[in-house]
Amino acid sequence: FLPRIITIICIIIATHIIKKITLNFLQTTFTKANIDPMIKELLYNTTSWFLYATGLILILENIGIHAGPLVSTFGTTGLTIGLAVKDIVSNIAAGILILIYQPFSKDDYIQIKDFEGFVKSINIRHTKLEKDGFIIIIPNNILYSGVVAIKKTN
């Protein structure tokens, strides 16, 4: 019994150390690459959750609980949820690409389909435009997949 407890403690410590090393590496890489803060946060959180999940699977296997069926169940559940929220995921993916490639920025004047205005904010799910006192919220997947006319304000 004692060797299992020692192994579990070692797994927890190793997971924590690997997480710190990985996040430090990502921070150094992102700083050099000038990555948008929202994307940094998304990748930090995703990496942390992945490493914690891996540590949990190792702990479960160590105490005799076979994690294969559990991982399979989580995978199936994740797929089901992913299909249910595909529009949200599509907006987030487009938002990440817009933030990385920056085809337009705040205060640029853009036109997409029947909408146009000055860009007031860009976030991970949508972009806000303003024209004639109206705020127009456009989902990022529409912006990323459509033809956008951009007038840069520099």
GROMACS .gro file of C-alpha atoms in nm:
model
  154
    1PHE     CA    1   0.000   0.000   0.000
    2LEU     CA    2   0.279   0.244   0.088
    3PRO     CA    3   0.457   0.204  -0.250
    4ARG     CA    4   0.134   0.304  -0.429
    5ILE     CA    5   0.097   0.616  -0.217
    6ILE     CA    6   0.459   0.709  -0.287
    7THR     CA    7   0.404   0.649  -0.659
    8ILE     CA    8   0.089   0.864  -0.656
    9ILE     CA    9   0.275   1.146  -0.479
   10CYS     CA   10   0.556   1.117  -0.737
   11ILE     CA   11   0.301   1.135  -1.022
   12ILE     CA   12   0.145   1.449  -0.870
   13ILE     CA   13   0.484   1.615  -0.825
   14ALA     CA   14   0.601   1.512  -1.175
   15THR     CA   15   0.277   1.642  -1.330
   16HIS     CA   16   0.319   1.975  -1.153
   17ILE     CA   17   0.685   2.007  -1.257
   18ILE     CA   18   0.611   1.913  -1.620
   19LYS     CA   19   0.325   2.166  -1.624
   20LYS     CA   20   0.552   2.445  -1.496
   21ILE     CA   21   0.825   2.362  -1.748
   22THR     CA   22   0.576   2.341  -2.036
   23LEU     CA   23   0.401   2.667  -1.946
   24ASN     CA   24   0.736   2.846  -1.908
   25PHE     CA   25   0.838   2.717  -2.251
   26LEU     CA   26   0.507   2.835  -2.400
   27GLN     CA   27   0.541   3.176  -2.235
   28THR     CA   28   0.893   3.221  -2.376
   29THR     CA   29   0.782   3.108  -2.721
   30PHE     CA   30   0.469   3.326  -2.721
   31THR     CA   31   0.662   3.632  -2.604
   32LYS     CA   32   0.909   3.595  -2.890
   33ALA     CA   33   0.628   3.535  -3.140
   34ASN     CA   34   0.412   3.826  -3.015
   35ILE     CA   35   0.100   3.609  -2.977
   36ASP     CA   36  -0.232   3.768  -2.876
   37PRO     CA   37  -0.303   3.742  -2.499
   38MET     CA   38  -0.638   3.567  -2.553
   39ILE     CA   39  -0.472   3.292  -2.754
   40LYS     CA   40  -0.199   3.259  -2.490
   41GLU     CA   41  -0.461   3.211  -2.220
   42LEU     CA   42  -0.652   2.956  -2.427
   43LEU     CA   43  -0.337   2.752  -2.495
   44TYR     CA   44  -0.218   2.777  -2.132
   45ASN     CA   45  -0.553   2.648  -2.006
   46THR     CA   46  -0.572   2.371  -2.266
   47THR     CA   47  -0.218   2.257  -2.187
   48SER     CA   48  -0.282   2.263  -1.812
   49TRP     CA   49  -0.603   2.060  -1.843
   50PHE     CA   50  -0.433   1.807  -2.072
   51LEU     CA   51  -0.142   1.758  -1.831
   52TYR     CA   52  -0.373   1.727  -1.529
   53ALA     CA   53  -0.589   1.473  -1.716
   54THR     CA   54  -0.279   1.272  -1.803
   55GLY     CA   55  -0.168   1.276  -1.439
   56LEU     CA   56  -0.515   1.167  -1.327
   57ILE     CA   57  -0.515   0.877  -1.573
   58LEU     CA   58  -0.175   0.764  -1.442
   59ILE     CA   59  -0.301   0.783  -1.082
   60LEU     CA   60  -0.617   0.586  -1.165
   61GLU     CA   61  -0.414   0.317  -1.339
   62ASN     CA   62  -0.179   0.303  -1.040
   63ILE     CA   63  -0.461   0.239  -0.792
   64GLY     CA   64  -0.607  -0.033  -1.013
   65ILE     CA   65  -0.883   0.150  -1.198
   66HIS     CA   66  -0.851   0.086  -1.570
   67ALA     CA   67  -0.871   0.423  -1.736
   68GLY     CA   68  -0.928   0.294  -2.091
   69PRO     CA   69  -1.308   0.272  -2.066
   70LEU     CA   70  -1.316   0.603  -1.878
   71VAL     CA   71  -1.109   0.778  -2.146
   72SER     CA   72  -1.329   0.623  -2.415
   73THR     CA   73  -1.642   0.748  -2.238
   74PHE     CA   74  -1.497   1.099  -2.207
   75GLY     CA   75  -1.400   1.090  -2.575
   76THR     CA   76  -1.750   0.992  -2.683
   77THR     CA   77  -1.901   1.254  -2.454
   78GLY     CA   78  -1.661   1.515  -2.591
   79LEU     CA   79  -1.756   1.425  -2.948
   80THR     CA   80  -2.125   1.453  -2.867
   81ILE     CA   81  -2.081   1.789  -2.697
   82GLY     CA   82  -1.854   1.905  -2.982
   83LEU     CA   83  -2.118   1.830  -3.240
   84ALA     CA   84  -2.379   2.007  -3.030
   85VAL     CA   85  -2.171   2.324  -3.002
   86LYS     CA   86  -2.006   2.320  -3.345
   87ASP     CA   87  -2.114   2.678  -3.423
   88ILE     CA   88  -1.954   2.804  -3.104
   89VAL     CA   89  -1.639   2.604  -3.178
   90SER     CA   90  -1.640   2.739  -3.535
   91ASN     CA   91  -1.660   3.096  -3.402
   92ILE     CA   92  -1.379   3.031  -3.156
   93ALA     CA   93  -1.155   2.876  -3.422
   94ALA     CA   94  -1.223   3.167  -3.656
   95GLY     CA   95  -1.161   3.409  -3.369
   96ILE     CA   96  -0.823   3.251  -3.299
   97LEU     CA   97  -0.728   3.276  -3.666
   98ILE     CA   98  -0.843   3.640  -3.684
   99LEU     CA   99  -0.640   3.721  -3.372
  100ILE     CA  100  -0.332   3.543  -3.512
  101TYR     CA  101  -0.340   3.677  -3.868
  102GLN     CA  102  -0.497   4.015  -3.783
  103PRO     CA  103  -0.653   4.092  -4.124
  104PHE     CA  104  -0.811   4.396  -3.957
  105SER     CA  105  -0.770   4.568  -3.625
  106LYS     CA  106  -0.953   4.803  -3.390
  107ASP     CA  107  -1.081   5.121  -3.556
  108ASP     CA  108  -1.044   4.979  -3.911
  109TYR     CA  109  -1.357   5.022  -4.125
  110ILE     CA  110  -1.483   4.688  -4.258
  111GLN     CA  111  -1.772   4.573  -4.474
  112ILE     CA  112  -1.905   4.217  -4.475
  113LYS     CA  113  -2.226   4.117  -4.653
  114ASP     CA  114  -2.493   4.369  -4.546
  115PHE     CA  115  -2.296   4.502  -4.249
  116GLU     CA  116  -2.028   4.765  -4.220
  117GLY     CA  117  -1.872   4.984  -3.956
  118PHE     CA  118  -1.566   5.062  -3.748
  119VAL     CA  119  -1.417   4.768  -3.558
  120LYS     CA  120  -1.458   4.838  -3.188
  121SER     CA  121  -1.346   4.505  -3.046
  122ILE     CA  122  -1.237   4.160  -3.155
  123ASN     CA  123  -1.270   3.871  -2.918
  124ILE     CA  124  -1.257   3.496  -2.944
  125ARG     CA  125  -1.626   3.453  -3.043
  126HIS     CA  126  -1.735   3.771  -3.221
  127THR     CA  127  -1.631   4.110  -3.353
  128LYS     CA  128  -1.815   4.432  -3.263
  129LEU     CA  129  -1.861   4.704  -3.521
  130GLU     CA  130  -2.004   5.051  -3.467
  131LYS     CA  131  -2.184   5.264  -3.724
  132ASP     CA  132  -2.420   5.557  -3.673
  133GLY     CA  133  -2.442   5.485  -3.300
  134PHE     CA  134  -2.538   5.120  -3.355
  135ILE     CA  135  -2.329   4.830  -3.229
  136ILE     CA  136  -2.322   4.535  -3.470
  137ILE     CA  137  -2.203   4.200  -3.336
  138ILE     CA  138  -2.080   3.963  -3.607
  139PRO     CA  139  -1.984   3.602  -3.533
  140ASN     CA  140  -1.621   3.541  -3.626
  141ASN     CA  141  -1.694   3.242  -3.850
  142ILE     CA  142  -1.890   3.478  -4.081
  143LEU     CA  143  -1.599   3.722  -4.088
  144TYR     CA  144  -1.339   3.454  -4.148
  145SER     CA  145  -1.529   3.261  -4.414
  146GLY     CA  146  -1.673   3.558  -4.605
  147VAL     CA  147  -1.537   3.833  -4.825
  148VAL     CA  148  -1.444   4.133  -4.612
  149ALA     CA  149  -1.364   4.479  -4.746
  150ILE     CA  150  -1.119   4.655  -4.514
  151LYS     CA  151  -1.019   5.019  -4.498
  152LYS     CA  152  -0.717   5.046  -4.269
  153THR     CA  153  -0.702   5.346  -4.038
  154ASN     CA  154  -0.338   5.291  -3.937
   0.00000   0.00000   0.00000
